[in-house]
mmCIF file of C-alpha atoms in Angstrom:
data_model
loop_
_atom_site.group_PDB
_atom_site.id
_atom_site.type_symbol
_atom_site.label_atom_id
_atom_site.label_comp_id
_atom_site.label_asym_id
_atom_site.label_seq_id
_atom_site.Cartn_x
_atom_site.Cartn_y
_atom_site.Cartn_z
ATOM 1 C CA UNK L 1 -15.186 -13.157 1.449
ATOM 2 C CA UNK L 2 -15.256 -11.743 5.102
ATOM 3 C CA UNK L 3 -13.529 -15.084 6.655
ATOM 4 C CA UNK L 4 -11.129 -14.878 3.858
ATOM 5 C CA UNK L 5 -9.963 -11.242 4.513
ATOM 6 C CA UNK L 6 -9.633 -12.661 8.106
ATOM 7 C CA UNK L 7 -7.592 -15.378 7.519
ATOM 8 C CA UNK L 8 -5.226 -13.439 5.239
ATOM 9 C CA UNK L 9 -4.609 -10.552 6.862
ATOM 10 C CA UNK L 10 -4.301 -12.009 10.578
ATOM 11 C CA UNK L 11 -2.207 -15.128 9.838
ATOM 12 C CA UNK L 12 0.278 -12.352 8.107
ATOM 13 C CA UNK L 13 0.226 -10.177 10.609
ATOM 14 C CA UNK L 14 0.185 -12.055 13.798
ATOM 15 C CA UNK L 15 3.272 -14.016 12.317
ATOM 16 C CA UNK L 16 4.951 -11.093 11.406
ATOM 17 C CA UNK L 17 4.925 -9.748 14.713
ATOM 18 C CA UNK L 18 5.961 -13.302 16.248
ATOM 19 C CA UNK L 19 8.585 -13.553 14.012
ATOM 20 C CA UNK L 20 9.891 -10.649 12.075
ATOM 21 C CA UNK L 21 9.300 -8.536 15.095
ATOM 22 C CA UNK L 22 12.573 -10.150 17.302
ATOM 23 C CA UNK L 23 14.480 -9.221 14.606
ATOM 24 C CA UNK L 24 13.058 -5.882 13.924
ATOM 25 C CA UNK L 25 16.205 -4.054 15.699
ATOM 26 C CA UNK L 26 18.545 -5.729 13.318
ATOM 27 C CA UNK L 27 18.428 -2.863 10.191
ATOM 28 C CA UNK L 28 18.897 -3.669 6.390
ATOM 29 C CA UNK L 29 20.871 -1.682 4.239
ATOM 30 C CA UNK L 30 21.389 -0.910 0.609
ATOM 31 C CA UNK L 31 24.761 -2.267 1.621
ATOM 32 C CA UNK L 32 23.782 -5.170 3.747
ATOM 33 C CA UNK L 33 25.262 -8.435 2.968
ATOM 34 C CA UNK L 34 23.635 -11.317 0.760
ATOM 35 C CA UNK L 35 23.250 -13.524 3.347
ATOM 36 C CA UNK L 36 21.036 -11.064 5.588
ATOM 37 C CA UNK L 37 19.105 -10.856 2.431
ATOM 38 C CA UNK L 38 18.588 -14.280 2.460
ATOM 39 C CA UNK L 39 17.819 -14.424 5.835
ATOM 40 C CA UNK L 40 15.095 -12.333 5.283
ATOM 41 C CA UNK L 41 13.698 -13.818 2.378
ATOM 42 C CA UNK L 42 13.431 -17.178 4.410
ATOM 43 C CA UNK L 43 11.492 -15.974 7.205
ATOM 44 C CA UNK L 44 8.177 -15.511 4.997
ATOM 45 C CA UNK L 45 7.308 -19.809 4.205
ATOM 46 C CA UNK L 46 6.713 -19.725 8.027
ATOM 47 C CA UNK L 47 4.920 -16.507 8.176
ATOM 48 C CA UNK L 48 2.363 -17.253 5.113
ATOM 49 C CA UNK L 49 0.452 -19.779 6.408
ATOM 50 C CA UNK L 50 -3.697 -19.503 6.690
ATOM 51 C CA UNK L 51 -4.916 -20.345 9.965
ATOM 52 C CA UNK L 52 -8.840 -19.419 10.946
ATOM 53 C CA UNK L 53 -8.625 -16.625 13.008
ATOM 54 C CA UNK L 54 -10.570 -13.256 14.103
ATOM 55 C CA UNK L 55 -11.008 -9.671 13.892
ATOM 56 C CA UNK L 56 -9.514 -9.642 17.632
ATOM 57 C CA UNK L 57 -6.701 -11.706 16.858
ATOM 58 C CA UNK L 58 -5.988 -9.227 14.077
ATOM 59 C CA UNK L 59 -6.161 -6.183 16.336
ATOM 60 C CA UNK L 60 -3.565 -7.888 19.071
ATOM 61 C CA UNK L 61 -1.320 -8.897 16.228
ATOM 62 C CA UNK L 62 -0.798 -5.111 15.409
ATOM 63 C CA UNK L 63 -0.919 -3.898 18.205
ATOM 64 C CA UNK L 64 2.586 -6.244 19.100
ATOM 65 C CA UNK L 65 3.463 -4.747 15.751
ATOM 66 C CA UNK L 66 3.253 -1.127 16.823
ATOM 67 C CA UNK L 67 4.945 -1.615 20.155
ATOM 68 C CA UNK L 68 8.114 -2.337 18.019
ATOM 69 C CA UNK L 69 7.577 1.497 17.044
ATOM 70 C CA UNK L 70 9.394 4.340 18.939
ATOM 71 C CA UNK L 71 7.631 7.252 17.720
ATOM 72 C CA UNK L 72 4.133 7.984 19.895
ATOM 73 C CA UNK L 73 0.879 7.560 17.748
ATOM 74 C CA UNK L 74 -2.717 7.580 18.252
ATOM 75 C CA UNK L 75 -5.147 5.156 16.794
ATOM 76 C CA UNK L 76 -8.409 6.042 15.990
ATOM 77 C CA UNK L 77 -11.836 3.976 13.588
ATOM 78 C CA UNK L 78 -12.731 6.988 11.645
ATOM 79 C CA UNK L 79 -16.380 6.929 11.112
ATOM 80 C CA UNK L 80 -17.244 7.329 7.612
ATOM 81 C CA UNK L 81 -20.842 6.763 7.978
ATOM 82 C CA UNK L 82 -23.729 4.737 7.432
ATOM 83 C CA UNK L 83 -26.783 4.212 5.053
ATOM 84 C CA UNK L 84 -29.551 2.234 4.545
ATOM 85 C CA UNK L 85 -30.113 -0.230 1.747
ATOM 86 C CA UNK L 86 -30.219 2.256 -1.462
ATOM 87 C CA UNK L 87 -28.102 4.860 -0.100
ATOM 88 C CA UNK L 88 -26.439 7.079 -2.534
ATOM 89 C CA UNK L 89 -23.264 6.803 -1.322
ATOM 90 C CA UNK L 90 -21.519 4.579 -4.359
ATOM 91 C CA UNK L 91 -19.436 2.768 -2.202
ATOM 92 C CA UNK L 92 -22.881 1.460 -0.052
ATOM 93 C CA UNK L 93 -23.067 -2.326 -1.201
ATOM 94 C CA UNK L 94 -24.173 -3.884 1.886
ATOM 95 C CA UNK L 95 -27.984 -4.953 3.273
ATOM 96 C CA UNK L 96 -26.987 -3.465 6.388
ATOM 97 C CA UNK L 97 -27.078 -0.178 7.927
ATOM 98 C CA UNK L 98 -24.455 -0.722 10.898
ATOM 99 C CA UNK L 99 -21.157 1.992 10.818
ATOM 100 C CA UNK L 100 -18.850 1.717 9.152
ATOM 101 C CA UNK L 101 -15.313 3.160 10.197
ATOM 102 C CA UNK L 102 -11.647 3.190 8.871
ATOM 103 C CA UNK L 103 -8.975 1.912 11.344
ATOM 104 C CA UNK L 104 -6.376 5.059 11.331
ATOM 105 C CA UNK L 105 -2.808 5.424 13.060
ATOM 106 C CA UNK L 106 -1.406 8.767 13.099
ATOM 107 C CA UNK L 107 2.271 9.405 14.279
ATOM 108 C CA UNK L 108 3.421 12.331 16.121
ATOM 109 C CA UNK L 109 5.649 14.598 13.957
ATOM 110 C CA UNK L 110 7.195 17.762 13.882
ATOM 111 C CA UNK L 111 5.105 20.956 13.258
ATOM 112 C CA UNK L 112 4.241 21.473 9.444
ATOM 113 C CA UNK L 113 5.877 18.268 8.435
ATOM 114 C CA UNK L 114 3.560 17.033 5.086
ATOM 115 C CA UNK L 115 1.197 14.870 5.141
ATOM 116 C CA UNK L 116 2.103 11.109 4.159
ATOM 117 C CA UNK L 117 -0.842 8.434 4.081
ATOM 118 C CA UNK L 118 -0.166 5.157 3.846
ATOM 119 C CA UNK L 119 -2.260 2.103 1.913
ATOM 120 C CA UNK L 120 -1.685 -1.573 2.324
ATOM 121 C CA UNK L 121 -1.752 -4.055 -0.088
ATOM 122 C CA UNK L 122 -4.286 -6.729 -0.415
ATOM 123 C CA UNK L 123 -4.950 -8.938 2.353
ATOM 124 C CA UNK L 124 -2.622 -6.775 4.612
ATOM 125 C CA UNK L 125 -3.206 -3.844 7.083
ATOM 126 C CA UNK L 126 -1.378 -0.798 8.131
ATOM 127 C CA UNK L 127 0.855 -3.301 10.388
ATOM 128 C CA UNK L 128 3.080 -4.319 7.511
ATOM 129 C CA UNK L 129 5.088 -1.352 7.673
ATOM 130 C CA UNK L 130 5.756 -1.239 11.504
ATOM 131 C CA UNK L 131 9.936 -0.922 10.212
ATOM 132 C CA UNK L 132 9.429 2.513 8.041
ATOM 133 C CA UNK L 133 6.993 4.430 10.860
ATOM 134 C CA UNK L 134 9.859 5.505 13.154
ATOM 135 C CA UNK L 135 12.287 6.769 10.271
ATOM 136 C CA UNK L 136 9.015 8.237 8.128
ATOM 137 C CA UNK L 137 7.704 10.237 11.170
ATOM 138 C CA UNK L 138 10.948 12.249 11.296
ATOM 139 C CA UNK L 139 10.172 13.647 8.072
ATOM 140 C CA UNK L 140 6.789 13.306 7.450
ATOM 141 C CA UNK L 141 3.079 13.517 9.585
ATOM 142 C CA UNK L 142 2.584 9.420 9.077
ATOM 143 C CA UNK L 143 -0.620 8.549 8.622
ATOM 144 C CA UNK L 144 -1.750 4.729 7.724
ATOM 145 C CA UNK L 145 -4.681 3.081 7.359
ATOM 146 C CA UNK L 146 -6.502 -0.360 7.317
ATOM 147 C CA UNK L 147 -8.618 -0.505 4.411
ATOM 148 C CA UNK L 148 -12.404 -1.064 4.630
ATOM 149 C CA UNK L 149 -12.735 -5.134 5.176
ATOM 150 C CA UNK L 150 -9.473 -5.394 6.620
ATOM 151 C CA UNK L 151 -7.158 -4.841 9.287
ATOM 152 C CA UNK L 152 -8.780 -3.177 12.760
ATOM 153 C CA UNK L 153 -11.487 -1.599 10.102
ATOM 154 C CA UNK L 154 -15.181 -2.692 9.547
ATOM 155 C CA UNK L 155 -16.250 -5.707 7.583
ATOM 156 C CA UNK L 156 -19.595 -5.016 5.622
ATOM 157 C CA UNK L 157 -20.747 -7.923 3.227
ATOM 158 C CA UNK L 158 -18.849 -7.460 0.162
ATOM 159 C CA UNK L 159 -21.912 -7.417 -2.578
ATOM 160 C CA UNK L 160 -20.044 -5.861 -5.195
ATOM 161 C CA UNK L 161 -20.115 -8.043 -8.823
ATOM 162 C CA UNK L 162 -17.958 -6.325 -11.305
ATOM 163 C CA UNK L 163 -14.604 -4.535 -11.224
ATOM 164 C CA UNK L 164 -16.070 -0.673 -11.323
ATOM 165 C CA UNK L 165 -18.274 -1.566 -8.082
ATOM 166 C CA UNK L 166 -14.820 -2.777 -6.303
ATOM 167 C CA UNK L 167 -13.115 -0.015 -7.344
ATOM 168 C CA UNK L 168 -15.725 2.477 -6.013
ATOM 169 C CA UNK L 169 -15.806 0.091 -2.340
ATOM 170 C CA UNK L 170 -12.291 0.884 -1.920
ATOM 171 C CA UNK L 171 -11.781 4.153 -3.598
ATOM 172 C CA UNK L 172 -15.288 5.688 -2.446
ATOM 173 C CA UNK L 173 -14.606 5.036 1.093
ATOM 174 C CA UNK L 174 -11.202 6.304 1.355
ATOM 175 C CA UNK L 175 -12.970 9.762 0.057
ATOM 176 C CA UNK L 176 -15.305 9.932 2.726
ATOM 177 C CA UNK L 177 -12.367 9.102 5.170
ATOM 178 C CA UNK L 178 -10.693 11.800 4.222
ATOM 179 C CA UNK L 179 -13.360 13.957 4.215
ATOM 180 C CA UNK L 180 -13.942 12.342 7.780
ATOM 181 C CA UNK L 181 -10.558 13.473 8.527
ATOM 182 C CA UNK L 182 -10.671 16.553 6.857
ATOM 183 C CA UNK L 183 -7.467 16.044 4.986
ATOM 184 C CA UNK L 184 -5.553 17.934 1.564
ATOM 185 C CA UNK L 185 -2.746 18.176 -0.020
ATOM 186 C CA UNK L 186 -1.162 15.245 1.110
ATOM 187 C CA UNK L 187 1.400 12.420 -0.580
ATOM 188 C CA UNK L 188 -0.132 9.304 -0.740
ATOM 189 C CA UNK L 189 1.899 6.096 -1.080
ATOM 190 C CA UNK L 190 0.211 3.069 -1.892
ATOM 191 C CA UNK L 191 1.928 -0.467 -1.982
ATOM 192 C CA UNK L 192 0.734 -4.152 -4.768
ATOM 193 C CA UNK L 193 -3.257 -3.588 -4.911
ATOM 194 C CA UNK L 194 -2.872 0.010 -2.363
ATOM 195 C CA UNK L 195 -1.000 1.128 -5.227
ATOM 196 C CA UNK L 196 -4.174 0.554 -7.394
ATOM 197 C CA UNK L 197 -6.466 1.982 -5.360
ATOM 198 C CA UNK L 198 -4.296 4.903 -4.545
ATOM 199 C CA UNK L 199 -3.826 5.290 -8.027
ATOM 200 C CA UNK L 200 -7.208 5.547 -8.431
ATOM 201 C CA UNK L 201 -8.313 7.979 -6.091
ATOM 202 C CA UNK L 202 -5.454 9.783 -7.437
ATOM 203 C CA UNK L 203 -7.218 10.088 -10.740
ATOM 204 C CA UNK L 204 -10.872 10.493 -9.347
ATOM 205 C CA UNK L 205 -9.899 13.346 -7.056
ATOM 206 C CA UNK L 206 -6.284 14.614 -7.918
ATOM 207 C CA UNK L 207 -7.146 18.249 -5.989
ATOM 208 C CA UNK L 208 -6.388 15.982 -3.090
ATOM 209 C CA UNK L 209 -2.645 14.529 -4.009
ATOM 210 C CA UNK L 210 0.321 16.292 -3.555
ATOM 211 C CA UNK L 211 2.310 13.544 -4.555
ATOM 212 C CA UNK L 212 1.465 9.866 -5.442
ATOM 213 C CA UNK L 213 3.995 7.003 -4.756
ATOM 214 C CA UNK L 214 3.656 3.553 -5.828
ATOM 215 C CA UNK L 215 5.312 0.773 -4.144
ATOM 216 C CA UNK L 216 5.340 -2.341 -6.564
ATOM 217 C CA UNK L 217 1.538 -1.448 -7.839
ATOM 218 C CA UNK L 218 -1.017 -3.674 -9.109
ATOM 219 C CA UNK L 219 -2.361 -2.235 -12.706
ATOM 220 C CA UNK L 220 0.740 -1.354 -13.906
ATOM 221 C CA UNK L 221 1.938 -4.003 -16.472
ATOM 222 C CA UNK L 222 3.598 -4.133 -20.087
ATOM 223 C CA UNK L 223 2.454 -4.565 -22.960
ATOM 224 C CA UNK L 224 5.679 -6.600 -24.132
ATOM 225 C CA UNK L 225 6.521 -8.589 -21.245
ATOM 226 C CA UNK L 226 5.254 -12.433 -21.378
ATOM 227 C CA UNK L 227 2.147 -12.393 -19.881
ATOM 228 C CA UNK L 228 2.458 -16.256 -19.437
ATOM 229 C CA UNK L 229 5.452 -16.529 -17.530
ATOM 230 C CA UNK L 230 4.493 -13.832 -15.447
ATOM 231 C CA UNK L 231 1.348 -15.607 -14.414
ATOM 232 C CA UNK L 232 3.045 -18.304 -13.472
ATOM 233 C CA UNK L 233 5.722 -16.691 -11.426
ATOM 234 C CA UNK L 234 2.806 -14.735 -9.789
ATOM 235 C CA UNK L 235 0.362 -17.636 -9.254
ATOM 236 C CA UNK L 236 3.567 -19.100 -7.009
ATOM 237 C CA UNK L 237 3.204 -16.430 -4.553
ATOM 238 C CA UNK L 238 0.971 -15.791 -2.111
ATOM 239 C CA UNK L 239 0.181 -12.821 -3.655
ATOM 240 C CA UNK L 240 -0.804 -14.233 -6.729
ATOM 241 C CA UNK L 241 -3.492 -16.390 -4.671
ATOM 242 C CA UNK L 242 -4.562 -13.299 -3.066
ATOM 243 C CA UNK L 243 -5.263 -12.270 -6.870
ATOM 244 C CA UNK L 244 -6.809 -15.314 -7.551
ATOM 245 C CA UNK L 245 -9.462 -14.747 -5.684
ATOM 246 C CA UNK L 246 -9.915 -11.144 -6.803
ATOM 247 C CA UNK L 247 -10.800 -13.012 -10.145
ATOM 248 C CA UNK L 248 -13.078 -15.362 -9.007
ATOM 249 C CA UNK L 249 -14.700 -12.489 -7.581
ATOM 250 C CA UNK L 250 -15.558 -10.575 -10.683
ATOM 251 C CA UNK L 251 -12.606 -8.264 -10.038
ATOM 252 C CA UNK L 252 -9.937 -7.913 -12.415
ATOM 253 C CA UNK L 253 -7.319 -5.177 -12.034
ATOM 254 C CA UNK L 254 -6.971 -3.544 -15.063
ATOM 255 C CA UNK L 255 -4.467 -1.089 -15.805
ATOM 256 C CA UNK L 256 -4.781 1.954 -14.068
ATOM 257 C CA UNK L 257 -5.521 4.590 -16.826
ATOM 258 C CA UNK L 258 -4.058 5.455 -19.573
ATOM 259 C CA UNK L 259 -0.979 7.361 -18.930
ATOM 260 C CA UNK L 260 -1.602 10.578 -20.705
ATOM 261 C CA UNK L 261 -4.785 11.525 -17.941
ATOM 262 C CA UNK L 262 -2.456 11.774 -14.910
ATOM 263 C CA UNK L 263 -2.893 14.854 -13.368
ATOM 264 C CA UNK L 264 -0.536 13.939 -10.303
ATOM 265 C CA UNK L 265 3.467 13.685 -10.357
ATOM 266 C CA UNK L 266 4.248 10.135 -9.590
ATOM 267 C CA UNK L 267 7.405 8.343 -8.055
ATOM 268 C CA UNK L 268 7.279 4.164 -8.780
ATOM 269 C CA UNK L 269 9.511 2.638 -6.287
ATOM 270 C CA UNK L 270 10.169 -1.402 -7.234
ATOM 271 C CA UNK L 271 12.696 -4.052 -5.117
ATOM 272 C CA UNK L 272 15.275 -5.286 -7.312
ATOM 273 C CA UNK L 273 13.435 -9.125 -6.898
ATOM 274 C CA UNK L 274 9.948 -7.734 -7.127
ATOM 275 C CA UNK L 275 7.537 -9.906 -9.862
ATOM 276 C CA UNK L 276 5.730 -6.702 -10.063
ATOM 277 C CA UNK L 277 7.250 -5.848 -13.352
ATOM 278 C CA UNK L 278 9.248 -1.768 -13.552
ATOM 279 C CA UNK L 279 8.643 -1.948 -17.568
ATOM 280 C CA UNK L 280 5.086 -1.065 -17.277
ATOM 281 C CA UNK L 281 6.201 1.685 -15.501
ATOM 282 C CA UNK L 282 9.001 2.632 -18.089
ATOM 283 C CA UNK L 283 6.250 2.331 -20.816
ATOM 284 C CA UNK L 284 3.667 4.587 -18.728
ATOM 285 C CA UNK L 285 6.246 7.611 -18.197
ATOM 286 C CA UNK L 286 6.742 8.045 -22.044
ATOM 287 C CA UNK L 287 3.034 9.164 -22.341
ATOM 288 C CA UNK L 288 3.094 10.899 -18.943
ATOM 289 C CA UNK L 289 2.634 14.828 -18.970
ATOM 290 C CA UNK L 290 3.324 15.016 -15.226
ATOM 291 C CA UNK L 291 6.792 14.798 -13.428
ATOM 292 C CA UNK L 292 7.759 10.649 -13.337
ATOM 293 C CA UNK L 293 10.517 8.945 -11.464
ATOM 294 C CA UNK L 294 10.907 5.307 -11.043
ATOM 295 C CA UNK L 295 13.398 4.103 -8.338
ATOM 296 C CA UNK L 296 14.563 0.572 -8.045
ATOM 297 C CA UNK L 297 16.184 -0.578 -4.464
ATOM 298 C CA UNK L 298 18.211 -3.206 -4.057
ATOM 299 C CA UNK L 299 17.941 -6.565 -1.632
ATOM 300 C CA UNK L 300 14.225 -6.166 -1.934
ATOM 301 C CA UNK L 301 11.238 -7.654 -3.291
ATOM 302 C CA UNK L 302 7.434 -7.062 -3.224
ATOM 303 C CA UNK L 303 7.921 -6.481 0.030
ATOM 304 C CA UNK L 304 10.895 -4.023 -0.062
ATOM 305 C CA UNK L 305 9.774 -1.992 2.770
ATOM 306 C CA UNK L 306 10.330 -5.295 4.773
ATOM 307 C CA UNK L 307 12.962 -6.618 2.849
ATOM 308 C CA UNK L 308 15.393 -3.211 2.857
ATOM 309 C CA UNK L 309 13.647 -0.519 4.882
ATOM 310 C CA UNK L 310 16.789 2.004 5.033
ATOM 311 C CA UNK L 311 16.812 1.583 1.313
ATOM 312 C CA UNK L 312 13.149 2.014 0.937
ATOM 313 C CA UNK L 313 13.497 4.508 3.276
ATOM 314 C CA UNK L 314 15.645 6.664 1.138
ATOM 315 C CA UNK L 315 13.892 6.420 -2.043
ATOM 316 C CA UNK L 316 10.821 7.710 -0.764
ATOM 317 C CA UNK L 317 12.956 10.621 0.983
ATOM 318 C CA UNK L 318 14.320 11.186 -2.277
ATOM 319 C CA UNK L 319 10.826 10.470 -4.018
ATOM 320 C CA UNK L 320 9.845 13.739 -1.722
ATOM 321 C CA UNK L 321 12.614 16.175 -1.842
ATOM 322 C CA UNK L 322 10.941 18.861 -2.959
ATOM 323 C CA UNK L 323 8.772 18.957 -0.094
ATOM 324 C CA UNK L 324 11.100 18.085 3.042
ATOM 325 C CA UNK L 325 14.754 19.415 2.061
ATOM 326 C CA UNK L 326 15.532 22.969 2.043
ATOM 327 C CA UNK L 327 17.500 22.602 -1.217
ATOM 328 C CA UNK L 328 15.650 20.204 -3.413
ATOM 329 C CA UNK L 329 17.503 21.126 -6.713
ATOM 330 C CA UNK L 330 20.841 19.775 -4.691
ATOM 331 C CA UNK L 331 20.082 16.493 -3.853
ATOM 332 C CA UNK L 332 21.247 13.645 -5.396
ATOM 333 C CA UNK L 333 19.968 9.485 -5.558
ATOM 334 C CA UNK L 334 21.059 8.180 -2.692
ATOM 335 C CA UNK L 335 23.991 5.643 -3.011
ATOM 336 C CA UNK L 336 22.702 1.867 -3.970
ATOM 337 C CA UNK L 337 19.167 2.816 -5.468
ATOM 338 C CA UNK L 338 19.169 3.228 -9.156
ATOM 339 C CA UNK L 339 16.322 4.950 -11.616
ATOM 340 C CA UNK L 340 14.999 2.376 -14.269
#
């Protein structure tokens, strides 16, 4: 599973920064024209191929990412420890004993801006938002991550055989991060399987969350909508073979909870295109006893932070109000982005 995180994540990212990083400068807007939509949309058949790679490769490949970044950052592999075989730590599946750290870019920001971390997706790293850092660090304190077994982080042997021992790999280890990085009372935005796992932690440890924002998430689905023809439009991404392999793994991602035991008030943000269906969403809020928005943005798809990042851009500003404008109760969804 190690060479198959590699392969994912790298290819992605290296041709990302080859590709969709010489047109970086060039922004999209909720007004934006069809044709730069298209545009965009056309760039990924090149950029999603699988080539065999390495962890190196994957560390150059953001790094040419995050020189298309204005804003001055620091990157840093959190150590969150190490055990022995049998170590108590839940999130210890490995024969090993070697560290284990979390790859971590923090942005510079203004004094006493909150707190935003940022999770990745499957098969991703904290390099697939290099267009939202430079417009998110004027509001917020940016911090993003690469998830254990991905990105710039560490790669212990993935042992786990059902979907609660995945769920505590991920979730466990973004704990002791935190605790690592002695962090509280922070929003936490999680994109696809981020969202998940963000959701997650969200529910485990919800003293932690200021805010939880979910960008297209995994584990949110519909009773009502056709599961078949959503398979099949998901099995035609590369996404859904990302998924795929999930399953073969013994991990299926389930929905996230049941709606009435969130403890955390949630914005959804979905791209107008994305196969990540909004109705699961719509059908989570009506048991919700916490504040729900859900905010779809136009001229974007799974990817809408790549797709439309002034758009995206906004809804999460919005998504936040209360905690970075001086008059919350007066703003107003910005022009283009509509609530499902």
């Amino acid at each position: 599973m190690n060479l198959f995180r590699s392969r994912v994540s790298t290819s992605v990212v290296s041709r990302m920064a080859g590709e969709l990083g010489s047109s970086a400068s060039v922004p999209t807007t909720t007004s934006s024209s069809s044709s730069s939509w298209a545009k965009t949309r056309s760039l990924w058949p090149s950029i999603l191929r699988w080539i065999p790679t390495s962890v190196d490769h994957i560390i150059a490949a953001e790094k040419r990412l995050l020189s298309l970044v204005k804003t001055s950052y620091v990157v840093e592999q959190v150590n969150i420890g190490s055990g022995p075989p049998g170590s108590k730590v839940r999130w210890f599946r490995s024969t090993s004993d070697e560290p284990r750290f979390i790859n971590t870019v923090t942005f510079q920001s203004k004094e006493d801006s909150p707190t935003l971390v940022m999770v990745h997706g499957y098969g991703a790293s904290q390099g697939f938002f290099f267009r939202n850092f430079d417009a998110l660090a004027s509001r917020f304190k940016v911090i993003a991550i690469d998830q254990l077994g991905w990105g710039g982080s560490s790669r212990p042997d993935f042992t786990c055989k059902s979907t609660e021992e995945t769920e505590a790999w991920f979730i466990d280890s973004f704990e002791e991060w935190r605790k690592a990085k002695n962090l509280s009372g922070f929003i936490l935005l999680g994109h696809s399987f981020g969202g998940y796992v963000a959701a997650k932690y969200a529910l485990k440890h919800p003293e932690h969350v200021q805010h939880l924002i979910l960008v297209g998430p995994a584990g949110v689905s519909s009773e009502s909508e056709s599961k078949p023809e959503r398979l099949t439009k998901l099995r035609a991404t590369w996404t859904g073979a990302v998924f795929n392999h999930l399953w073969e793994s013994n991990f299926t991602p389930q929905k996230v909870v049941s709606a009435s035991e969130w403890k955390v008030p949630t914005t959804f943000i979905y791209g107008f295109e994305d196969w990540m269906n909004y109705q699961g969403a719509q059908e989570a809020r009506q048991h919700m006893k916490v504040p729900c928005e859900i905010i779809r943005v136009p001229q974007g798809g799974h990817f809408v932070f790549i797709d439309n990042p002034t758009g995206f851009h906004s809804a999460v500003f919005y998504a936040c109000r209360r905690y970075i404008s001086p008059k919350p109760e007066n703003e107003r969804l910005p022009e283009g982005l509509t609530f499902a």
